[in-house]
């Protein structure tokens, strides 16, 4: 199959899966990545499922996995932080995603090395999918996108966080803001196809749990396990791309050498190294790549890679708990940063800056960071996305605001379609 035929198949396969109450897909969009095992994964229908609130969620996940040694797909909300540390979340939740949800699929299709494989499903499933007519998107309602905080408030809050940094409370914090629409009527599948076409990324995905949808163009890996190796790839550092090739190369070079962006990135790399030591064979944590520059349709990003050998006595659920939530979405020191996030942000994060991904039958796993993602509750007709950035003492509140608007641009463009 050529590239275009694969894209067409993936769209039809997800269209078929979307008839189930529970389904998800993960799409690498053909980005080459030494740690990815699969180009595309599609799971539809649930043989068994786990849906639990914060409290004993990681313990429940461990028990669920021990009872079911199988493929599992699922998500973890940012607010699971409250069972790891003495923290709380007090903002109103308009989306109602589960705190932790996993399912064992009835149907499972994978693509690797350009080959489509049906691991689970009825005979003739591929023929059924190929025979589908292309999806005709239903028109979205006119969305009245609102900001949870206005620009002046945003600037004030960033400066307030910079004061905490100058006092030595924290070194860096990830501060986010929400865009939302009420009475939103959208075609989630059609919007996801638009988003993935406009902004194809290596950790993109679609996740449907009844009336809850994640439509994700995530560029970031939270954590993956390959054999006995753990890999985390935090993103810190963003620059807008140019249509002019020479200028674009210059922007890329400037990002690579930007001392402020390097300082932000290395603080989070140190935090990730510290998190990984809790799950590592002593002495094996290493930085494989520092300040790597990777290009996506709208932006260049600075991405570092940290790895270690996993302590074999630890269960995968414990390994994830030891690193959760991801440092790139919190700050350093982690606990104090999360306290200030709760104090200064005006929205509940929920699944935003949480993660979704899979455990495979070999015991490996791969989880993204839920950013650049549209979240939708079909029953409540509430649509939301959040964007954020790292605040350090060197941050300019105005520049941080502009970076947020840049990150929001692909999503706003998608919804305008």
Tab-separated table of N, CA and C in Angstrom, residues 78-79 81-82 87-91 149 157 160-161 164 169-170 172-178 236 268 271 325-350 352-353 386-391:
chain	number	residue	atom	x	y	z
A	78	UNK	N	-5.034	14.130	34.527
A	78	UNK	CA	-4.042	14.904	35.290
A	78	UNK	C	-4.358	14.871	36.784
A	79	UNK	N	-5.646	14.814	37.124
A	79	UNK	CA	-6.048	14.906	38.533
A	79	UNK	C	-5.749	13.655	39.348
A	81	UNK	N	-2.955	13.116	40.119
A	81	UNK	CA	-1.927	13.694	41.002
A	81	UNK	C	-2.398	13.709	42.458
A	82	UNK	N	-3.712	13.796	42.656
A	82	UNK	CA	-4.253	13.937	44.012
A	82	UNK	C	-4.128	12.662	44.845
A	87	UNK	N	-2.609	16.712	47.288
A	87	UNK	CA	-3.071	17.807	46.433
A	87	UNK	C	-4.573	17.679	46.226
A	88	UNK	N	-5.171	18.728	45.683
A	88	UNK	CA	-6.618	18.680	45.412
A	88	UNK	C	-6.900	19.432	44.121
A	89	UNK	N	-8.100	19.223	43.571
A	89	UNK	CA	-8.578	19.943	42.388
A	89	UNK	C	-9.955	20.494	42.723
A	90	UNK	N	-10.088	21.806	42.690
A	90	UNK	CA	-11.352	22.420	43.133
A	90	UNK	C	-12.142	23.078	42.004
A	91	UNK	N	-11.540	23.199	40.830
A	91	UNK	CA	-12.256	23.859	39.723
A	91	UNK	C	-13.388	22.970	39.207
A	149	UNK	N	-10.002	33.081	30.716
A	149	UNK	CA	-9.410	34.295	31.293
A	149	UNK	C	-9.026	35.239	30.159
A	157	UNK	N	-1.359	37.019	35.873
A	157	UNK	CA	-1.077	35.729	36.505
A	157	UNK	C	0.340	35.242	36.188
A	160	UNK	N	2.571	37.136	38.376
A	160	UNK	CA	2.431	36.607	39.744
A	160	UNK	C	3.295	35.346	39.915
A	161	UNK	N	3.289	34.485	38.899
A	161	UNK	CA	4.106	33.266	38.950
A	161	UNK	C	5.599	33.608	38.894
A	164	UNK	N	6.773	34.312	42.323
A	164	UNK	CA	7.048	33.072	43.075
A	164	UNK	C	8.427	32.526	42.720
A	169	UNK	N	10.312	29.912	45.295
A	169	UNK	CA	9.298	28.862	45.524
A	169	UNK	C	9.410	27.757	44.474
A	170	UNK	N	9.660	28.174	43.246
A	170	UNK	CA	9.771	27.250	42.110
A	170	UNK	C	10.816	27.796	41.141
A	172	UNK	N	10.308	26.807	37.663
A	172	UNK	CA	9.554	26.806	36.409
A	172	UNK	C	8.177	26.218	36.675
A	173	UNK	N	7.158	26.739	35.960
A	173	UNK	CA	5.810	26.190	36.100
A	173	UNK	C	5.121	26.242	34.744
A	174	UNK	N	4.315	25.210	34.448
A	174	UNK	CA	3.549	25.196	33.207
A	174	UNK	C	2.170	25.786	33.493
A	175	UNK	N	1.896	26.937	32.897
A	175	UNK	CA	0.644	27.656	33.163
A	175	UNK	C	-0.248	27.570	31.927
A	176	UNK	N	-1.502	27.165	32.126
A	176	UNK	CA	-2.409	26.891	31.005
A	176	UNK	C	-3.693	27.706	31.104
A	177	UNK	N	-4.315	27.895	29.951
A	177	UNK	CA	-5.610	28.573	29.906
A	177	UNK	C	-6.553	27.795	28.998
A	178	UNK	N	-7.851	27.947	29.255
A	178	UNK	CA	-8.868	27.183	28.533
A	178	UNK	C	-9.629	28.062	27.546
A	236	UNK	N	9.981	21.138	25.582
A	236	UNK	CA	10.014	22.499	26.124
A	236	UNK	C	10.788	23.344	25.143
A	268	UNK	N	13.312	20.723	33.003
A	268	UNK	CA	12.351	19.615	32.919
A	268	UNK	C	13.078	18.289	32.699
A	271	UNK	N	14.050	17.138	35.994
A	271	UNK	CA	12.891	16.621	36.718
A	271	UNK	C	12.544	15.206	36.230
A	325	UNK	N	2.092	13.257	37.301
A	325	UNK	CA	1.923	13.683	35.910
A	325	UNK	C	3.274	14.067	35.310
A	326	UNK	N	3.311	14.164	33.999
A	326	UNK	CA	4.577	14.416	33.310
A	326	UNK	C	5.140	15.795	33.653
A	327	UNK	N	6.467	15.848	33.818
A	327	UNK	CA	7.134	17.072	34.239
A	327	UNK	C	6.951	18.238	33.285
A	328	UNK	N	6.811	17.948	31.988
A	328	UNK	CA	6.677	19.038	31.011
A	328	UNK	C	5.393	19.831	31.218
A	329	UNK	N	4.388	19.221	31.896
A	329	UNK	CA	3.107	19.899	32.113
A	329	UNK	C	2.938	20.379	33.549
A	330	UNK	N	3.967	20.214	34.377
A	330	UNK	CA	3.862	20.674	35.763
A	330	UNK	C	4.886	21.774	36.007
A	331	UNK	N	6.128	21.409	36.252
A	331	UNK	CA	7.171	22.381	36.553
A	331	UNK	C	8.071	21.819	37.627
A	332	UNK	N	8.984	22.643	38.120
A	332	UNK	CA	9.956	22.166	39.103
A	332	UNK	C	10.148	23.214	40.205
A	333	UNK	N	10.220	22.771	41.484
A	333	UNK	CA	9.909	21.422	41.974
A	333	UNK	C	8.440	21.063	41.686
A	334	UNK	N	8.224	19.796	41.455
A	334	UNK	CA	6.962	19.332	40.885
A	334	UNK	C	5.752	19.618	41.778
A	335	UNK	N	5.831	19.264	43.056
A	335	UNK	CA	4.654	19.389	43.933
A	335	UNK	C	4.273	20.856	44.124
A	336	UNK	N	5.264	21.714	44.392
A	336	UNK	CA	4.961	23.129	44.585
A	336	UNK	C	4.414	23.734	43.298
A	337	UNK	N	4.945	23.313	42.151
A	337	UNK	CA	4.429	23.801	40.866
A	337	UNK	C	2.963	23.419	40.700
A	338	UNK	N	2.607	22.185	41.067
A	338	UNK	CA	1.209	21.746	40.930
A	338	UNK	C	0.286	22.511	41.884
A	339	UNK	N	0.780	22.849	43.060
A	339	UNK	CA	-0.016	23.669	43.986
A	339	UNK	C	-0.302	25.042	43.371
A	340	UNK	N	0.720	25.655	42.769
A	340	UNK	CA	0.538	26.979	42.163
A	340	UNK	C	-0.327	26.915	40.900
A	341	UNK	N	-0.249	25.814	40.169
A	341	UNK	CA	-1.134	25.611	39.014
A	341	UNK	C	-2.593	25.655	39.476
A	342	UNK	N	-2.878	24.952	40.561
A	342	UNK	CA	-4.245	24.919	41.092
A	342	UNK	C	-4.694	26.309	41.562
A	343	UNK	N	-3.775	27.060	42.138
A	343	UNK	CA	-4.110	28.399	42.659
A	343	UNK	C	-4.324	29.423	41.548
A	344	UNK	N	-3.566	29.326	40.465
A	344	UNK	CA	-3.599	30.396	39.460
A	344	UNK	C	-4.440	30.074	38.224
A	345	UNK	N	-4.541	28.811	37.840
A	345	UNK	CA	-5.373	28.480	36.678
A	345	UNK	C	-6.848	28.589	37.035
A	346	UNK	N	-7.677	28.777	36.001
A	346	UNK	CA	-9.110	28.996	36.241
A	346	UNK	C	-9.978	27.843	35.766
A	347	UNK	N	-9.359	26.754	35.315
A	347	UNK	CA	-10.115	25.600	34.810
A	347	UNK	C	-9.547	24.319	35.383
A	348	UNK	N	-10.412	23.318	35.500
A	348	UNK	CA	-9.937	21.973	35.871
A	348	UNK	C	-9.239	21.377	34.650
A	349	UNK	N	-8.090	20.803	34.850
A	349	UNK	CA	-7.382	20.207	33.711
A	349	UNK	C	-8.027	18.895	33.273
A	350	UNK	N	-8.359	18.027	34.221
A	350	UNK	CA	-8.978	16.756	33.853
A	350	UNK	C	-8.077	15.955	32.939
A	352	UNK	N	-6.972	16.900	30.076
A	352	UNK	CA	-5.940	17.759	29.479
A	352	UNK	C	-4.680	17.697	30.345
A	353	UNK	N	-3.557	17.498	29.717
A	353	UNK	CA	-2.233	17.289	30.335
A	353	UNK	C	-2.166	15.993	31.130
A	386	UNK	N	-7.249	23.418	25.899
A	386	UNK	CA	-6.378	24.267	26.702
A	386	UNK	C	-5.003	24.351	26.045
A	387	UNK	N	-4.350	25.472	26.283
A	387	UNK	CA	-2.975	25.649	25.822
A	387	UNK	C	-2.170	26.273	26.956
A	388	UNK	N	-0.879	26.013	26.946
A	388	UNK	CA	-0.051	26.553	28.021
A	388	UNK	C	1.395	26.657	27.598
A	389	UNK	N	2.203	27.107	28.536
A	389	UNK	CA	3.628	27.229	28.269
A	389	UNK	C	4.400	27.295	29.567
A	390	UNK	N	5.700	27.092	29.458
A	390	UNK	CA	6.558	27.098	30.639
A	390	UNK	C	6.872	28.533	31.043
A	391	UNK	N	6.655	28.832	32.309
A	391	UNK	CA	6.985	30.150	32.848
A	391	UNK	C	8.260	30.017	33.683
